[in-house]
Short mmCIF file of C-alpha atoms in Angstrom, two decimals:
data_model
loop_
_atom_site.label_atom_id
_atom_site.label_comp_id
_atom_site.label_asym_id
_atom_site.label_seq_id
_atom_site.Cartn_x
_atom_site.Cartn_y
_atom_site.Cartn_z
CA GLU I 1047 90.71 92.69 111.94
CA THR I 1048 94.40 93.43 112.29
CA GLY I 1049 94.80 92.03 115.78
CA VAL I 1050 95.28 95.51 117.23
CA THR I 1051 92.09 97.11 118.52
CA GLN I 1052 91.77 100.76 119.49
CA THR I 1053 88.90 102.33 121.38
CA PRO I 1054 87.19 104.65 121.04
CA ARG I 1055 87.35 105.22 117.29
CA HIS I 1056 86.28 108.83 117.69
CA LEU I 1057 86.60 111.17 120.65
CA VAL I 1058 85.61 114.78 121.13
CA MET I 1059 86.79 116.47 124.28
CA GLY I 1060 87.09 119.90 125.78
CA MET I 1061 90.40 121.31 126.89
CA THR I 1062 89.62 120.69 130.55
CA ASN I 1063 88.50 117.09 130.16
CA LYS I 1064 90.38 113.95 131.12
CA LYS I 1065 90.01 110.99 128.80
CA SER I 1066 91.93 107.84 127.92
CA LEU I 1067 92.63 106.02 124.70
CA LYS I 1068 92.90 102.25 124.82
CA CYS I 1069 94.85 99.84 122.67
CA GLU I 1070 94.73 96.08 122.90
CA GLN I 1071 96.73 93.61 120.87
CA HIS I 1072 95.91 89.95 120.40
CA LEU I 1073 99.12 88.99 118.60
CA GLY I 1074 101.35 87.94 121.48
CA HIS I 1075 103.69 90.89 120.84
CA ASN I 1076 105.92 92.43 123.47
CA ALA I 1077 106.42 95.94 122.09
CA MET I 1078 103.73 98.60 121.72
CA TYR I 1079 103.81 102.07 120.23
CA TRP I 1080 101.79 105.30 120.18
CA TYR I 1081 101.93 107.50 117.09
CA LYS I 1082 100.32 110.85 116.32
CA GLN I 1083 99.17 111.48 112.76
CA SER I 1084 98.33 115.08 111.91
CA ALA I 1085 97.27 116.40 108.54
CA LYS I 1086 100.16 117.04 106.16
CA LYS I 1087 102.78 115.84 108.65
CA PRO I 1088 104.69 112.56 108.88
CA LEU I 1089 103.69 110.09 111.54
CA GLU I 1090 105.22 111.11 114.84
CA LEU I 1091 106.36 108.40 117.20
CA MET I 1092 105.28 109.39 120.70
CA PHE I 1093 106.04 106.49 123.02
CA VAL I 1094 107.44 102.97 122.83
CA TYR I 1095 107.01 100.23 125.39
CA SER I 1096 109.11 97.09 125.22
CA LEU I 1097 108.37 94.32 127.70
CA GLU I 1098 106.08 96.77 129.52
CA GLU I 1099 108.93 99.22 130.09
CA ARG I 1100 108.89 102.62 128.42
CA VAL I 1101 111.93 102.75 126.17
CA GLU I 1102 111.22 105.89 124.21
CA ASN I 1103 109.50 109.18 124.90
CA ASN I 1104 109.92 111.61 122.04
CA SER I 1105 109.63 114.89 123.91
CA VAL I 1106 105.90 114.49 124.26
CA PRO I 1107 104.16 117.08 126.45
CA SER I 1108 103.18 115.86 129.90
CA ARG I 1109 99.50 116.31 129.10
CA PHE I 1110 99.91 112.94 127.35
CA SER I 1111 100.58 110.13 129.82
CA PRO I 1112 101.05 106.55 128.59
CA GLU I 1113 100.45 103.43 130.61
CA CYS I 1114 101.29 99.83 129.77
CA PRO I 1115 99.89 97.56 132.51
CA ASN I 1116 100.75 94.37 130.61
CA SER I 1117 102.06 93.32 127.22
CA SER I 1118 98.59 93.24 125.67
CA HIS I 1119 97.30 96.64 126.72
CA LEU I 1120 98.42 100.20 126.18
CA PHE I 1121 96.68 103.37 127.29
CA LEU I 1122 97.17 107.02 126.52
CA HIS I 1123 95.77 109.26 129.23
CA LEU I 1124 94.84 112.74 128.09
CA HIS I 1125 94.54 115.82 130.30
CA THR I 1126 94.12 119.53 129.53
CA LEU I 1127 94.78 119.10 125.84
CA GLN I 1128 95.09 121.89 123.32
CA PRO I 1129 93.27 122.24 119.99
CA GLU I 1130 96.52 121.47 118.16
CA ASP I 1131 96.45 118.02 119.75
CA SER I 1132 93.54 117.12 117.48
CA ALA I 1133 94.80 114.27 115.31
CA LEU I 1134 94.55 110.58 114.58
CA TYR I 1135 96.30 108.58 117.29
CA LEU I 1136 97.57 105.24 116.13
CA CYS I 1137 98.67 102.31 118.22
CA ALA I 1138 100.96 99.59 116.91
CA SER I 1139 102.55 96.45 118.26
CA SER I 1140 105.45 94.27 117.21
CA GLY I 1141 107.21 91.14 118.32
CA GLY I 1142 110.24 93.00 119.53
CA GLY I 1143 113.60 92.96 117.80
CA SER I 1144 114.42 95.13 114.84
CA LYS I 1145 113.17 92.70 112.20
CA ASN I 1146 109.71 92.43 113.60
CA ILE I 1147 106.83 94.02 111.75
CA GLN I 1148 104.69 96.70 113.35
CA TYR I 1149 100.97 96.04 113.12
CA PHE I 1150 98.68 99.03 113.44
CA GLY I 1151 95.25 99.59 114.86
CA ALA I 1152 92.63 101.66 113.07
CA GLY I 1153 93.30 104.67 115.26
CA THR I 1154 91.33 107.06 117.43
CA ARG I 1155 90.28 110.32 115.78
CA LEU I 1156 90.58 112.94 118.51
CA SER I 1157 89.06 116.40 118.30
CA VAL I 1158 89.87 118.91 121.03
CA LEU I 1159 87.46 121.82 121.26
CA ALA Q 973 120.17 111.47 111.06
CA GLN Q 974 117.77 108.93 109.65
CA SER Q 975 115.11 110.30 107.33
CA VAL Q 976 112.71 109.24 104.62
CA THR Q 977 111.64 111.42 101.71
CA GLN Q 978 108.62 110.82 99.54
CA PRO Q 979 108.91 113.52 96.88
CA ASP Q 980 105.36 113.21 95.55
CA ILE Q 981 102.59 114.41 97.85
CA HIS Q 982 99.80 113.55 95.41
CA ILE Q 983 99.73 111.27 92.37
CA THR Q 984 96.81 110.63 90.05
CA VAL Q 985 96.75 107.71 87.64
CA SER Q 986 94.15 106.11 85.43
CA GLU Q 987 92.82 102.70 86.29
CA GLY Q 988 94.90 100.06 84.53
CA ALA Q 989 97.94 102.30 84.26
CA SER Q 990 101.26 101.47 85.87
CA LEU Q 991 102.35 103.11 89.09
CA GLU Q 992 105.63 104.04 90.70
CA LEU Q 993 105.84 105.80 94.06
CA ARG Q 994 109.22 107.16 95.01
CA CYS Q 995 111.00 106.79 98.32
CA ASN Q 996 114.48 107.94 99.27
CA TYR Q 997 116.06 107.32 102.63
CA SER Q 998 119.00 108.49 104.62
CA TYR Q 999 120.52 105.90 106.90
CA GLY Q 1000 124.07 105.10 107.95
CA ALA Q 1001 123.91 101.31 107.74
CA THR Q 1002 121.97 98.72 105.78
CA PRO Q 1003 118.37 99.78 106.28
CA TYR Q 1004 115.27 97.80 106.92
CA LEU Q 1005 112.66 99.27 104.56
CA PHE Q 1006 108.88 99.09 104.54
CA TRP Q 1007 105.89 100.28 102.56
CA TYR Q 1008 102.56 100.70 104.31
CA VAL Q 1009 99.17 101.68 102.90
CA GLN Q 1010 96.44 103.60 104.71
CA SER Q 1011 92.85 103.71 103.50
CA PRO Q 1012 90.64 106.54 104.74
CA GLY Q 1013 89.71 106.15 108.39
CA GLN Q 1014 91.95 103.14 108.82
CA GLY Q 1015 95.29 102.27 110.30
CA LEU Q 1016 98.39 101.32 108.34
CA GLN Q 1017 98.66 97.99 106.59
CA LEU Q 1018 102.02 96.52 105.62
CA LEU Q 1019 102.44 96.06 101.86
CA LEU Q 1020 105.99 94.72 101.80
CA LYS Q 1021 109.35 94.85 103.51
CA TYR Q 1022 113.05 94.56 102.73
CA PHE Q 1023 115.56 93.25 105.22
CA SER Q 1024 118.29 91.69 103.07
CA GLY Q 1025 118.87 89.47 100.06
CA ASP Q 1026 117.01 89.88 96.79
CA THR Q 1027 116.60 93.59 96.14
CA LEU Q 1028 113.25 93.13 94.38
CA VAL Q 1029 110.60 92.28 96.91
CA GLN Q 1030 107.04 91.23 96.30
CA GLY Q 1031 104.17 92.29 98.49
CA ILE Q 1032 100.46 91.98 98.81
CA LYS Q 1033 97.88 93.31 96.35
CA GLY Q 1034 100.28 92.96 93.41
CA PHE Q 1035 102.81 95.52 94.66
CA GLU Q 1036 106.57 95.20 94.43
CA ALA Q 1037 109.49 97.40 95.44
CA GLU Q 1038 113.13 97.53 94.50
CA PHE Q 1039 115.94 98.43 96.88
CA LYS Q 1040 118.71 100.37 95.18
CA ARG Q 1041 121.57 101.02 97.57
CA SER Q 1042 123.45 103.28 95.14
CA GLN Q 1043 120.45 105.58 94.88
CA SER Q 1044 119.26 105.20 98.49
CA SER Q 1045 115.85 104.40 97.07
CA PHE Q 1046 113.05 101.94 97.68
CA ASN Q 1047 110.41 102.72 95.06
CA LEU Q 1048 107.04 101.01 95.06
CA ARG Q 1049 105.57 99.75 91.80
CA LYS Q 1050 102.44 98.15 90.48
CA PRO Q 1051 101.97 97.23 86.81
CA SER Q 1052 98.22 97.88 86.67
CA VAL Q 1053 96.41 100.01 89.20
CA HIS Q 1054 92.89 99.22 90.39
CA TRP Q 1055 90.42 101.79 91.70
CA SER Q 1056 90.66 100.15 95.13
CA ASP Q 1057 94.34 101.12 95.30
CA ALA Q 1058 93.38 104.73 95.98
CA ALA Q 1059 94.85 105.41 99.42
CA GLU Q 1060 97.85 106.98 101.11
CA TYR Q 1061 101.17 105.19 100.91
CA PHE Q 1062 103.95 105.50 103.44
CA CYS Q 1063 107.57 104.48 103.12
CA ALA Q 1064 109.47 103.79 106.33
CA VAL Q 1065 112.98 102.90 107.40
CA GLY Q 1066 113.57 100.76 110.45
CA ALA Q 1067 116.38 101.54 112.82
CA GLN Q 1068 118.40 98.55 113.89
CA GLY Q 1069 118.29 98.03 117.60
CA GLY Q 1070 116.46 96.37 120.40
CA TYR Q 1071 113.03 97.10 119.02
CA ASN Q 1072 111.57 98.05 115.68
CA LYS Q 1073 111.62 101.83 115.57
CA LEU Q 1074 110.31 103.19 112.28
CA ILE Q 1075 110.94 106.54 110.63
CA PHE Q 1076 108.13 107.38 108.22
CA GLY Q 1077 107.99 109.55 105.14
CA ALA Q 1078 105.25 112.15 104.80
CA GLY Q 1079 103.22 109.89 102.54
CA THR Q 1080 101.95 109.96 98.95
CA ARG Q 1081 98.22 110.19 98.34
CA LEU Q 1082 97.16 108.17 95.31
CA ALA Q 1083 94.02 108.97 93.36
CA VAL Q 1084 92.78 106.61 90.65
CA HIS Q 1085 90.64 107.84 87.75
CA PRO Q 1086 88.20 105.39 86.17
#
């Protein structure tokens, strides 16, 4: 148990579905991150929240909508996805500040049909 | 621009053999450097980190890495590999700033032969 829990672990959805990924951290951190991991590509940072405020959005399509209601929870709302969005979505958290370590969840494996 | 290069996509070693995974970075200032490991179906686990000071850093599971500023490298080493070390290894550089933004390399997949 890394202290960062992601649910669900696996998700299959059609292109017209709406679903949400959930991330919860039990480490008392104040920064949370969404990454996309596709086969044969480096990890792509999608969003960063620091103190519940979005501080980075790396040109992610609007069909991905993050939400950070408090410092312990992070959501990624999915709507009208494309097959190329199939990937492993990883959540991480850190204590804030550049010397703080990012701790990762186990990820959600998303398949878009 | 900041970047991380892991030149080896796949490496295969025999159990008990030594291991070195290469990592080169591009960064304008003193970098914060990390190695993470990912087992199949899992998230990333931190192996070790370098912030400053001694350029040889020790990590978990018997791994170590050496920061060489002149070569812009942060290679990961282990003197004797175990079958359980088979996984994917990621090098990352941390950007200095208000929060810990990481730039990852593409990863090196390690296979271990018995």
